[in-house]
Amino acid sequence: MVSTYGVGRQHFETTTPGGIRAFAGAPDSVQYLNRTGGSTGPRHAVWETWTYSFTGGSYVQYAFHRSNGKWHFSEFNTSRTEFRTPVGTRVGMTYAQAKKREQAPYIQGCIDSGFWHFRDGHRYDLVIGVNRHQRVHALHAAGPGAVPC
């Protein structure tokens, strides 16, 4: 389940890269970003994004933010149909189905346009990525230290 708390038992700010690796295995690719969001090496990275790629082009991404010398889970993105929101919305559902289930405002945002949920002000968010009158194409969740848009 994807929520403003993270994904499943993997929670923002408390889960480490080791916890995600134990849960999801080794990623297919790793990208490192510096303070301005530019590509860099692991030594100068502030963000680290792990991508798991699947047949048909679907993906799962876990991102981590380094703060005070430690890496913590900060963002999750997926286009896989196996993941759902707390009210059961999944990738592939129609706009109407997602709107009825989510009961959240449709916002055009930098992460994605869709139905947005917030917790603790705007510190944590869950975005159901869907274009008006189309199908849900992604689920995004982020906590403090998420990769900037």
XYZ file of N, CA and C in Angstrom:
447
model
N 0.843 -1.177 0.000
C 0.000 0.000 0.000
C 0.892 1.244 0.000
N 0.576 2.178 -0.851
C 1.307 3.441 -0.963
C 0.490 4.532 -0.259
N 1.126 5.254 0.654
C 0.417 6.296 1.403
C 1.364 7.456 1.703
N 0.892 8.422 2.465
C 1.741 9.546 2.865
C 2.795 9.108 3.884
N 2.718 7.879 4.353
C 3.698 7.349 5.300
C 4.837 6.608 4.617
N 4.643 6.207 3.344
C 5.644 5.445 2.608
C 4.966 4.358 1.801
N 5.611 3.198 1.713
C 5.047 2.071 0.969
C 5.167 0.827 1.841
N 4.038 0.198 2.105
C 4.038 -0.966 2.987
C 4.638 -0.619 4.338
N 5.575 -1.433 4.794
C 6.236 -1.199 6.086
C 7.444 -0.277 5.971
N 7.723 0.185 4.766
C 8.880 1.063 4.535
C 8.421 2.512 4.714
N 8.815 3.136 5.812
C 8.324 4.471 6.153
C 9.358 5.548 5.861
N 8.831 6.717 5.438
C 9.700 7.868 5.200
C 10.439 8.241 6.482
N 11.647 8.693 6.325
C 12.526 9.190 7.387
C 13.108 8.116 8.296
N 12.512 6.923 8.354
C 13.043 5.898 9.264
C 13.666 4.715 8.526
N 13.177 4.387 7.337
C 13.719 3.259 6.587
C 15.021 3.670 5.904
N 16.002 2.818 5.983
C 17.315 3.069 5.379
C 17.414 2.337 4.038
N 18.437 2.637 3.245
C 18.641 1.877 2.010
C 18.751 0.363 2.256
N 19.367 -0.029 3.364
C 19.465 -1.445 3.689
C 18.102 -2.091 3.875
N 17.167 -1.341 4.465
C 15.809 -1.847 4.646
C 15.095 -2.040 3.320
N 15.288 -1.110 2.396
C 14.669 -1.233 1.069
C 15.317 -2.384 0.304
N 16.632 -2.503 0.367
C 17.321 -3.591 -0.347
C 16.848 -4.952 0.177
N 16.655 -5.078 1.482
C 16.167 -6.337 2.056
C 14.745 -6.636 1.564
N 13.969 -5.595 1.366
C 12.579 -5.717 0.925
C 12.476 -5.916 -0.586
N 13.225 -5.136 -1.367
C 13.052 -5.108 -2.829
C 14.200 -5.732 -3.619
N 15.325 -6.004 -2.985
C 16.477 -6.552 -3.698
C 17.316 -5.453 -4.322
N 18.297 -5.857 -5.120
C 19.202 -4.902 -5.768
C 18.488 -4.191 -6.913
N 18.681 -2.867 -7.040
C 18.028 -2.125 -8.128
C 18.689 -2.398 -9.478
N 17.952 -2.116 -10.543
C 18.500 -2.238 -11.903
C 19.426 -1.076 -12.226
N 19.141 0.099 -11.644
C 20.016 1.258 -11.860
C 19.959 2.177 -10.645
N 21.019 2.972 -10.488
C 21.111 3.938 -9.391
C 21.530 5.272 -9.983
N 20.852 6.336 -9.576
C 21.191 7.687 -10.023
C 21.505 8.531 -8.792
N 22.564 9.341 -8.875
C 22.976 10.220 -7.783
C 22.761 11.667 -8.216
N 22.189 12.477 -7.307
C 21.936 13.886 -7.599
C 22.569 14.762 -6.529
N 23.068 15.947 -6.965
C 23.651 16.896 -6.024
C 22.574 17.840 -5.479
N 22.988 18.847 -4.715
C 22.044 19.778 -4.064
C 21.126 20.522 -5.035
N 21.570 20.715 -6.264
C 20.747 21.441 -7.240
C 19.949 20.492 -8.135
N 20.036 19.185 -7.867
C 19.301 18.208 -8.675
C 20.077 17.726 -9.888
N 21.335 18.151 -10.017
C 22.171 17.717 -11.133
C 22.832 16.379 -10.863
N 23.153 15.678 -11.911
C 23.802 14.375 -11.801
C 25.194 14.517 -11.197
N 25.563 13.582 -10.338
C 26.870 13.603 -9.683
C 27.269 12.178 -9.313
N 28.397 12.024 -8.674
C 28.845 10.725 -8.188
C 28.373 10.491 -6.762
N 28.549 9.277 -6.247
C 28.057 8.947 -4.911
C 28.641 9.801 -3.786
N 29.880 10.239 -3.934
C 30.529 11.022 -2.878
C 29.876 12.378 -2.632
N 29.382 13.011 -3.697
C 28.810 14.352 -3.588
C 27.283 14.345 -3.623
N 26.700 13.173 -3.607
C 25.243 13.058 -3.753
C 24.505 13.478 -2.485
N 23.370 14.124 -2.704
C 22.431 14.452 -1.640
C 21.212 13.537 -1.783
N 20.941 13.122 -3.025
C 19.853 12.174 -3.303
C 20.397 10.981 -4.072
N 19.797 9.833 -3.808
C 20.135 8.596 -4.498
C 18.811 7.945 -4.890
N 18.629 7.659 -6.173
C 17.383 7.055 -6.651
C 17.659 5.682 -7.224
N 16.947 4.684 -6.709
C 17.057 3.314 -7.190
C 15.874 3.021 -8.102
N 16.138 2.502 -9.275
C 15.071 2.161 -10.225
C 15.070 0.662 -10.484
N 13.882 0.090 -10.419
C 13.634 -1.308 -10.759
C 12.771 -1.281 -12.015
N 13.268 -1.866 -13.101
C 12.566 -1.844 -14.391
C 11.950 -3.217 -14.670
N 10.786 -3.195 -15.308
C 10.043 -4.430 -15.574
C 9.647 -4.519 -17.036
N 9.358 -5.734 -17.474
C 8.899 -5.977 -18.835
C 7.670 -5.116 -19.117
N 7.606 -4.555 -20.291
C 6.480 -3.700 -20.655
C 6.687 -2.241 -20.303
N 7.833 -1.905 -19.692
C 8.146 -0.512 -19.406
C 7.723 -0.007 -18.040
N 7.119 -0.829 -17.203
C 6.718 -0.344 -15.882
C 7.955 -0.252 -14.982
N 7.822 0.490 -13.897
C 8.963 0.759 -13.023
C 8.529 0.934 -11.576
N 9.505 0.811 -10.688
C 9.373 1.172 -9.278
C 10.640 1.945 -8.934
N 10.490 3.068 -8.224
C 11.642 3.860 -7.795
C 11.559 4.144 -6.301
N 12.687 4.002 -5.643
C 12.844 4.397 -4.245
C 13.941 5.452 -4.223
N 13.682 6.592 -3.590
C 14.693 7.639 -3.487
C 15.040 7.855 -2.022
N 16.310 8.216 -1.812
C 16.834 8.443 -0.466
C 17.476 9.817 -0.407
N 17.400 10.445 0.756
C 18.000 11.758 0.983
C 19.061 11.606 2.074
N 20.213 12.240 1.846
C 21.269 12.201 2.863
C 21.156 13.446 3.727
N 21.035 13.208 5.010
C 20.949 14.291 5.982
C 21.790 13.900 7.193
N 22.641 14.801 7.636
C 23.533 14.539 8.775
C 24.350 13.260 8.564
N 24.758 13.032 7.313
C 25.610 11.892 6.997
C 24.900 10.557 6.874
N 23.566 10.535 7.026
C 22.814 9.281 6.940
C 21.780 9.356 5.817
N 21.565 8.214 5.158
C 20.575 8.113 4.088
C 19.245 7.611 4.649
N 18.146 8.271 4.218
C 16.810 7.851 4.640
C 15.852 7.871 3.448
N 14.910 6.966 3.471
C 13.874 6.847 2.451
C 13.068 8.138 2.405
N 12.943 8.730 1.186
C 12.241 10.015 1.079
C 11.194 10.066 -0.032
N 11.223 9.118 -0.992
C 10.271 9.214 -2.107
C 10.059 7.846 -2.750
N 8.850 7.618 -3.257
C 8.489 6.379 -3.941
C 7.662 6.724 -5.169
N 7.963 6.067 -6.293
C 7.209 6.261 -7.542
C 7.026 4.906 -8.206
N 5.854 4.672 -8.791
C 5.651 3.415 -9.505
C 4.586 3.548 -10.592
N 4.754 2.720 -11.608
C 3.720 2.570 -12.640
C 3.197 1.126 -12.633
N 3.515 0.371 -11.585
C 3.096 -1.029 -11.462
C 1.666 -1.123 -10.927
N 0.897 -2.071 -11.452
C -0.498 -2.242 -11.028
C -0.626 -2.964 -9.689
N 0.436 -3.579 -9.190
C 0.360 -4.314 -7.923
C 0.221 -3.411 -6.704
N 0.609 -2.157 -6.818
C 0.545 -1.228 -5.692
C -0.807 -0.516 -5.685
N -1.288 -0.168 -4.492
C -2.568 0.520 -4.362
C -2.476 1.584 -3.274
N -3.425 2.503 -3.297
C -3.518 3.521 -2.254
C -4.345 2.944 -1.096
N -4.455 3.655 0.029
C -5.255 3.147 1.147
C -6.727 2.876 0.792
N -7.265 3.553 -0.233
C -8.658 3.320 -0.622
C -8.778 2.414 -1.850
N -7.656 1.825 -2.266
C -7.695 0.819 -3.320
C -7.442 1.280 -4.738
N -7.087 2.537 -4.956
C -6.794 3.016 -6.305
C -5.489 2.412 -6.789
N -5.492 1.962 -8.046
C -4.315 1.341 -8.665
C -4.053 1.968 -10.023
N -2.823 1.810 -10.503
C -2.486 2.201 -11.874
C -3.391 1.405 -12.811
N -3.920 2.086 -13.831
C -4.805 1.451 -14.806
C -6.269 1.776 -14.601
N -6.654 2.233 -13.383
C -8.051 2.612 -13.153
C -8.372 3.883 -13.918
N -9.645 4.095 -14.186
C -10.062 5.294 -14.901
C -10.017 6.511 -13.972
N -10.028 7.676 -14.583
C -10.099 8.941 -13.852
C -11.312 8.939 -12.925
N -12.474 8.527 -13.446
C -13.716 8.522 -12.657
C -13.605 7.586 -11.455
N -13.028 6.410 -11.649
C -12.863 5.476 -10.538
C -11.949 6.059 -9.470
N -10.831 6.643 -9.882
C -9.885 7.231 -8.932
C -10.515 8.414 -8.197
N -11.233 9.260 -8.917
C -11.874 10.429 -8.304
C -12.862 10.004 -7.227
N -13.666 8.989 -7.528
C -14.670 8.510 -6.576
C -14.001 7.924 -5.328
N -12.948 7.154 -5.513
C -12.270 6.524 -4.383
C -11.466 7.522 -3.543
N -10.711 8.379 -4.212
C -9.748 9.234 -3.511
C -10.378 10.409 -2.779
N -11.462 10.992 -3.326
C -12.098 12.136 -2.661
C -11.061 13.204 -2.296
N -10.186 13.511 -3.241
C -9.117 14.487 -3.023
C -9.113 15.472 -4.176
N -8.575 16.674 -3.969
C -8.563 17.657 -5.048
C -7.639 17.244 -6.196
N -8.050 17.595 -7.408
C -7.212 17.405 -8.589
C -6.312 18.628 -8.690
N -5.005 18.401 -8.657
C -4.031 19.497 -8.683
C -3.008 19.208 -9.768
N -2.653 20.254 -10.512
C -1.560 20.124 -11.471
C -0.289 20.505 -10.727
N 0.625 19.543 -10.591
C 1.821 19.788 -9.797
C 3.085 19.392 -10.514
N 4.196 19.657 -9.863
C 5.484 19.369 -10.491
C 5.799 17.873 -10.483
N 5.366 17.138 -9.482
C 5.579 15.688 -9.469
C 4.719 15.059 -10.549
N 3.445 15.408 -10.560
C 2.478 14.878 -11.521
C 1.164 15.597 -11.290
N 0.298 15.586 -12.276
C -1.060 16.084 -12.103
C -1.931 14.915 -11.684
N -2.858 15.190 -10.782
C -3.732 14.121 -10.320
C -4.368 14.467 -8.993
N -4.766 13.445 -8.268
C -5.417 13.619 -6.971
C -4.346 13.603 -5.889
N -4.276 14.691 -5.114
C -3.221 14.880 -4.120
C -3.773 14.756 -2.703
N -3.027 14.059 -1.858
C -3.299 13.974 -0.423
C -2.081 14.542 0.294
N -2.312 15.260 1.391
C -1.215 15.831 2.168
C -1.351 15.421 3.621
N -0.216 15.338 4.298
C -0.185 15.078 5.736
C 0.847 16.022 6.335
N 0.568 16.511 7.526
C 1.490 17.408 8.223
C 1.785 18.630 7.356
N 0.723 19.346 7.004
C 0.853 20.472 6.072
C 1.140 19.912 4.698
N 2.241 20.294 4.118
C 2.648 19.754 2.823
C 3.959 18.977 2.952
N 4.271 18.565 4.157
C 5.529 17.857 4.431
C 5.549 16.452 3.816
N 4.388 15.796 3.768
C 4.251 14.462 3.178
C 3.133 14.524 2.149
N 3.320 13.827 1.018
C 2.236 13.827 0.038
C 2.120 12.483 -0.663
N 0.915 12.262 -1.183
C 0.602 11.108 -2.024
C -0.093 11.658 -3.251
N 0.413 11.308 -4.428
C -0.164 11.799 -5.677
C -0.582 10.608 -6.523
N -1.841 10.608 -6.939
C -2.340 9.611 -7.863
C -2.258 10.259 -9.232
N -1.255 9.885 -10.012
C -0.992 10.519 -11.302
C -2.004 10.088 -12.344
N -2.827 11.046 -12.782
C -3.854 10.760 -13.784
C -4.187 12.049 -14.527
N -4.287 11.968 -15.826
C -4.743 13.106 -16.619
C -6.262 13.056 -16.675
N -6.882 14.207 -16.731
C -8.353 14.259 -16.737
C -8.919 13.354 -17.824
N -9.892 12.542 -17.404
C -10.651 11.657 -18.297
C -9.782 10.590 -18.963
N -8.666 10.229 -18.316
C -7.831 9.141 -18.808
C -7.666 8.112 -17.699
N -6.582 7.362 -17.707
C -6.349 6.327 -16.699
C -5.194 6.711 -15.782
N -5.220 6.181 -14.559
C -4.131 6.394 -13.610
C -2.864 5.786 -14.212
N -1.798 6.584 -14.291
C -0.553 6.101 -14.884
C 0.579 5.923 -13.862
N 0.432 6.464 -12.658
C 1.487 6.323 -11.657
C 0.975 6.660 -10.265
N 1.671 6.138 -9.264
C 1.463 6.512 -7.867
C 2.783 7.082 -7.364
N 2.714 8.212 -6.677
C 3.899 8.883 -6.144
C 3.652 9.187 -4.664
N 4.635 8.973 -3.840
C 4.549 9.366 -2.428
C 5.888 9.969 -2.034
N 5.827 11.000 -1.212
C 7.068 11.690 -0.818
C 6.977 12.211 0.598
N 8.128 12.206 1.243
C 8.250 12.755 2.571
C 9.318 13.837 2.589
N 9.749 14.282 3.763
C 10.793 15.302 3.848
C 12.056 14.849 3.119
N 12.676 15.771 2.440
C 13.900 15.459 1.717
C 13.681 14.830 0.349
N 12.449 14.883 -0.165
C 12.186 14.317 -1.493
C 12.970 15.074 -2.558
N 13.243 14.385 -3.647
C 13.967 14.993 -4.774
C 13.169 16.191 -5.277
N 13.786 17.358 -5.462
C 13.039 18.531 -5.918
C 12.572 18.385 -7.364
N 11.474 19.034 -7.678
C 10.930 19.011 -9.040
C 11.763 19.881 -9.958
